[in-house]
Tab-separated table of C-alpha atoms in Angstrom:
chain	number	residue	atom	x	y	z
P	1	UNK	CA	109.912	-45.880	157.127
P	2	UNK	CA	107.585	-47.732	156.118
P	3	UNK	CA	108.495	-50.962	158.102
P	4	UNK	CA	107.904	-48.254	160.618
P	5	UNK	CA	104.361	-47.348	159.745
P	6	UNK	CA	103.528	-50.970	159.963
P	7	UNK	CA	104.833	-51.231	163.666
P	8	UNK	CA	102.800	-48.260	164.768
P	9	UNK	CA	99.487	-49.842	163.432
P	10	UNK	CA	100.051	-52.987	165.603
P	11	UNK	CA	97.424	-52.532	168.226
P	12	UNK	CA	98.455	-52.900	171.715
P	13	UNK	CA	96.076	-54.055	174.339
P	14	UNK	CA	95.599	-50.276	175.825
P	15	UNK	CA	95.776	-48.693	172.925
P	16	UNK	CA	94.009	-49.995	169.793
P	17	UNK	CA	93.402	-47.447	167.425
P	18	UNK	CA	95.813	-44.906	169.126
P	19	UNK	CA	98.787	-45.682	166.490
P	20	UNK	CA	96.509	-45.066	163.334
P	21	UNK	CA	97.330	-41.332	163.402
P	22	UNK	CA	100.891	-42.281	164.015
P	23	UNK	CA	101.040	-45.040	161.089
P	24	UNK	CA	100.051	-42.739	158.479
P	25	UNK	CA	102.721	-39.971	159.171
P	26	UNK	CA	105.634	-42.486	158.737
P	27	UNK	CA	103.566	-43.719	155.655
P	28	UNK	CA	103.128	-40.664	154.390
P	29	UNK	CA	106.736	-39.315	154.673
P	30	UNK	CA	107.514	-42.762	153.163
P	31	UNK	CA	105.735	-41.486	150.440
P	32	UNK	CA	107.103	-38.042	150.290
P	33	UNK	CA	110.626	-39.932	149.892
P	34	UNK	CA	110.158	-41.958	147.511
P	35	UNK	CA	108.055	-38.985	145.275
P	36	UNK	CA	111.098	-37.214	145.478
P	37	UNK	CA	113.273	-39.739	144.200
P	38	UNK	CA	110.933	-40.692	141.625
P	39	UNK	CA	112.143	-37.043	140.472
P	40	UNK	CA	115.369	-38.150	139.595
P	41	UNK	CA	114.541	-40.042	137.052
P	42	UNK	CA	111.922	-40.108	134.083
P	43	UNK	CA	109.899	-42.645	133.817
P	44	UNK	CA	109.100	-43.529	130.106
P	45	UNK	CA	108.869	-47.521	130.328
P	46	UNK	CA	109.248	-49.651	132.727
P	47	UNK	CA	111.209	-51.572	130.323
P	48	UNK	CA	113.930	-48.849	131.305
P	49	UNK	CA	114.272	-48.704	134.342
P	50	UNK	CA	117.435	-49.815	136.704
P	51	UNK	CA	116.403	-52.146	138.964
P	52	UNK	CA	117.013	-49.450	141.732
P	53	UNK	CA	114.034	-47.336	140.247
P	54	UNK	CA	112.138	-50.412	139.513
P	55	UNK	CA	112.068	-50.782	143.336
P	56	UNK	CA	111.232	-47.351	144.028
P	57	UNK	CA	108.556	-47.958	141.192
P	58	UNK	CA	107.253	-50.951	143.586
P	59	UNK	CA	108.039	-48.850	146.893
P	60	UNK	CA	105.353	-46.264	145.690
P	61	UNK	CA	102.547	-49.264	145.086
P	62	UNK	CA	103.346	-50.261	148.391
P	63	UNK	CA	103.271	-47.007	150.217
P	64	UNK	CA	100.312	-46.479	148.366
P	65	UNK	CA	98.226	-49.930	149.539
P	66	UNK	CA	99.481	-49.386	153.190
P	67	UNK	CA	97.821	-45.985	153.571
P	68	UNK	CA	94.765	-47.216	152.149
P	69	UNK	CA	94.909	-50.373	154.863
P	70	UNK	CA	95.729	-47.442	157.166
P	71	UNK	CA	92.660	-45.953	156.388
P	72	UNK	CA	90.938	-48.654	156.204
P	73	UNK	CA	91.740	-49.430	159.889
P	74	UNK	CA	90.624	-45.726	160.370
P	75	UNK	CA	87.418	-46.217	158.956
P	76	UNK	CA	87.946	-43.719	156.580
P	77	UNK	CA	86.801	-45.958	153.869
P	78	UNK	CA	86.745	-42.667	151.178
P	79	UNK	CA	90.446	-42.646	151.920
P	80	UNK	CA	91.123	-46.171	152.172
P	81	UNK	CA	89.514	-45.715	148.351
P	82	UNK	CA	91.602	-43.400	146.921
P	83	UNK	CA	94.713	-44.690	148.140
P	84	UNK	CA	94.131	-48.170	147.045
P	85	UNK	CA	93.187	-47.222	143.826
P	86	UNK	CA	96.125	-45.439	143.380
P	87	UNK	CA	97.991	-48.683	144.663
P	88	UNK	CA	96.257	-50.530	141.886
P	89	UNK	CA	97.031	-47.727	139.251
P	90	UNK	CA	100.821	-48.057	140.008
P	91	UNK	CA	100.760	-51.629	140.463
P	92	UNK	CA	99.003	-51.919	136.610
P	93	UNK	CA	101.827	-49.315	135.735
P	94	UNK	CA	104.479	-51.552	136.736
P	95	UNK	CA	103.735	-54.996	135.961
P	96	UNK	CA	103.562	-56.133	139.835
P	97	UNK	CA	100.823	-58.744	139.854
P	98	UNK	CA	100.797	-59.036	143.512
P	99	UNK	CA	99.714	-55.586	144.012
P	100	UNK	CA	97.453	-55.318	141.433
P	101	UNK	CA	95.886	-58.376	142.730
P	102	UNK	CA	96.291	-57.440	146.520
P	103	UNK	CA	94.402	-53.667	145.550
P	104	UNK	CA	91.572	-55.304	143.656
P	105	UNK	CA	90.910	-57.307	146.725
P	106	UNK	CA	91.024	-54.529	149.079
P	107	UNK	CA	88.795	-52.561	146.469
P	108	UNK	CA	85.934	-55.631	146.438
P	109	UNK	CA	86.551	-55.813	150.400
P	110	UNK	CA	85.099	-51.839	150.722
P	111	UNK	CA	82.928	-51.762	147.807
P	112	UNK	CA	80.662	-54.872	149.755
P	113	UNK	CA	80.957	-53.029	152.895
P	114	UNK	CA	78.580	-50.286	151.168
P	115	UNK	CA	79.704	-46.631	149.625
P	116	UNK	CA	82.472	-45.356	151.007
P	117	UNK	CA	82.073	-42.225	154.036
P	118	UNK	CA	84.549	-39.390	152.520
P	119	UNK	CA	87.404	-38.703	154.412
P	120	UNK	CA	87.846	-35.568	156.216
Protein backbone atom coordinates (compact mmCIF):
# COMPACT_ATOMS: atom_id res chain seq x y z
CA UNK A 1 0.00 0.00 0.00
CA UNK A 2 2.36 2.04 0.37
CA UNK A 3 4.18 1.46 -3.03
CA UNK A 4 0.70 2.59 -3.83
CA UNK A 5 0.71 5.92 -2.07
CA UNK A 6 3.89 6.70 -3.85
CA UNK A 7 2.26 6.13 -7.38
CA UNK A 8 -0.64 8.41 -6.60
CA UNK A 9 1.74 11.36 -5.67
CA UNK A 10 3.45 11.16 -9.13
CA UNK A 11 2.13 14.25 -10.76
CA UNK A 12 0.73 13.91 -14.12
CA UNK A 13 0.80 16.73 -16.56
CA UNK A 14 -3.16 17.57 -15.98
CA UNK A 15 -3.23 16.87 -12.74
CA UNK A 16 -0.44 17.96 -10.37
CA UNK A 17 -1.52 18.16 -7.01
CA UNK A 18 -4.82 16.18 -7.66
CA UNK A 19 -3.25 12.73 -6.23
CA UNK A 20 -2.08 14.37 -2.84
CA UNK A 21 -5.49 13.66 -1.26
CA UNK A 22 -5.34 10.27 -2.81
CA UNK A 23 -1.57 9.49 -1.61
CA UNK A 24 -2.28 10.01 1.90
CA UNK A 25 -5.34 7.59 2.19
CA UNK A 26 -3.25 4.59 0.90
CA UNK A 27 -0.51 5.99 3.32
CA UNK A 28 -2.57 6.24 5.93
CA UNK A 29 -4.29 2.79 5.75
CA UNK A 30 -0.65 1.65 5.29
CA UNK A 31 -0.31 2.90 8.54
CA UNK A 32 -3.43 1.61 10.09
CA UNK A 33 -1.98 -1.97 8.97
CA UNK A 34 0.96 -2.02 10.14
CA UNK A 35 -0.39 -0.32 13.83
CA UNK A 36 -2.38 -3.23 14.00
CA UNK A 37 0.19 -5.67 13.56
CA UNK A 38 2.47 -3.89 15.71
CA UNK A 39 -0.34 -5.22 18.25
CA UNK A 40 0.68 -8.58 17.97
CA UNK A 41 3.61 -8.31 19.40
CA UNK A 42 5.33 -6.32 22.36
CA UNK A 43 7.91 -4.44 21.71
CA UNK A 44 10.49 -4.40 24.63
CA UNK A 45 13.93 -4.22 22.59
CA UNK A 46 14.65 -4.18 19.44
CA UNK A 47 17.23 -6.61 20.29
CA UNK A 48 14.08 -9.02 20.30
CA UNK A 49 12.51 -8.77 17.68
CA UNK A 50 12.05 -11.44 14.60
CA UNK A 51 13.17 -10.04 11.71
CA UNK A 52 9.45 -10.04 10.49
CA UNK A 53 8.61 -7.35 13.26
CA UNK A 54 11.87 -5.71 12.74
CA UNK A 55 10.44 -4.91 9.27
CA UNK A 56 7.19 -3.87 10.43
CA UNK A 57 9.34 -1.81 13.02
CA UNK A 58 11.01 -0.14 9.74
CA UNK A 59 7.55 -0.22 7.75
CA UNK A 60 6.13 2.24 10.45
CA UNK A 61 9.36 4.81 10.00
CA UNK A 62 8.62 4.64 6.54
CA UNK A 63 4.92 5.15 6.51
CA UNK A 64 5.65 7.70 8.84
CA UNK A 65 8.37 9.89 6.52
CA UNK A 66 6.07 9.38 3.42
CA UNK A 67 3.09 11.16 4.97
CA UNK A 68 5.17 13.86 6.10
CA UNK A 69 6.68 14.17 2.23
CA UNK A 70 2.94 13.88 1.50
CA UNK A 71 2.34 16.77 3.37
CA UNK A 72 4.99 18.37 2.53
CA UNK A 73 3.88 18.28 -1.16
CA UNK A 74 0.53 19.55 0.36
CA UNK A 75 1.97 22.41 1.86
CA UNK A 76 0.81 21.49 5.02
CA UNK A 77 4.16 22.03 6.49
CA UNK A 78 2.51 21.64 10.39
CA UNK A 79 1.74 18.15 9.16
CA UNK A 80 4.65 17.46 7.16
CA UNK A 81 6.19 18.30 10.95
CA UNK A 82 4.58 16.03 12.95
CA UNK A 83 4.80 13.19 10.78
CA UNK A 84 8.44 13.47 10.17
CA UNK A 85 9.19 13.79 13.56
CA UNK A 86 7.50 10.86 14.32
CA UNK A 87 9.55 9.21 11.37
CA UNK A 88 12.65 10.32 13.18
CA UNK A 89 11.32 9.12 16.66
CA UNK A 90 10.83 5.54 15.24
CA UNK A 91 13.77 5.61 13.17
CA UNK A 92 16.00 6.57 16.64
CA UNK A 93 13.80 3.69 18.18
CA UNK A 94 15.01 1.24 15.83
CA UNK A 95 18.48 1.74 14.99
CA UNK A 96 17.72 2.63 11.12
CA UNK A 97 20.31 5.26 10.31
CA UNK A 98 18.88 5.99 7.01
CA UNK A 99 15.74 7.23 8.38
CA UNK A 100 16.94 8.95 11.11
CA UNK A 101 19.21 10.67 8.78
CA UNK A 102 16.59 11.03 5.88
CA UNK A 103 13.93 12.78 8.82
CA UNK A 104 16.56 15.15 10.13
CA UNK A 105 16.99 16.35 6.63
CA UNK A 106 13.44 16.76 5.89
CA UNK A 107 13.16 18.49 9.44
CA UNK A 108 16.20 21.21 8.47
CA UNK A 109 14.46 21.38 4.86
CA UNK A 110 10.98 22.95 6.70
CA UNK A 111 12.50 24.52 9.61
CA UNK A 112 14.59 27.05 6.81
CA UNK A 113 11.49 27.41 4.92
CA UNK A 114 10.14 29.47 8.09
CA UNK A 115 7.51 28.15 10.98
CA UNK A 116 5.44 25.73 9.95
CA UNK A 117 1.33 26.79 8.87
CA UNK A 118 -0.74 24.13 11.13
CA UNK A 119 -2.54 21.71 9.36
CA UNK A 120 -6.18 21.70 9.22
Amino acid sequence: MNNLASLFATPTPAHRNVNIPQAKAWASKALEIVTKARESYVVKSTNQLTEDQMLCEETVAVVLFNLGMLSEMGRQEGEAMEHYERALRQSETIGMDEGVAEAKDALKRLRRKGKPTQHT
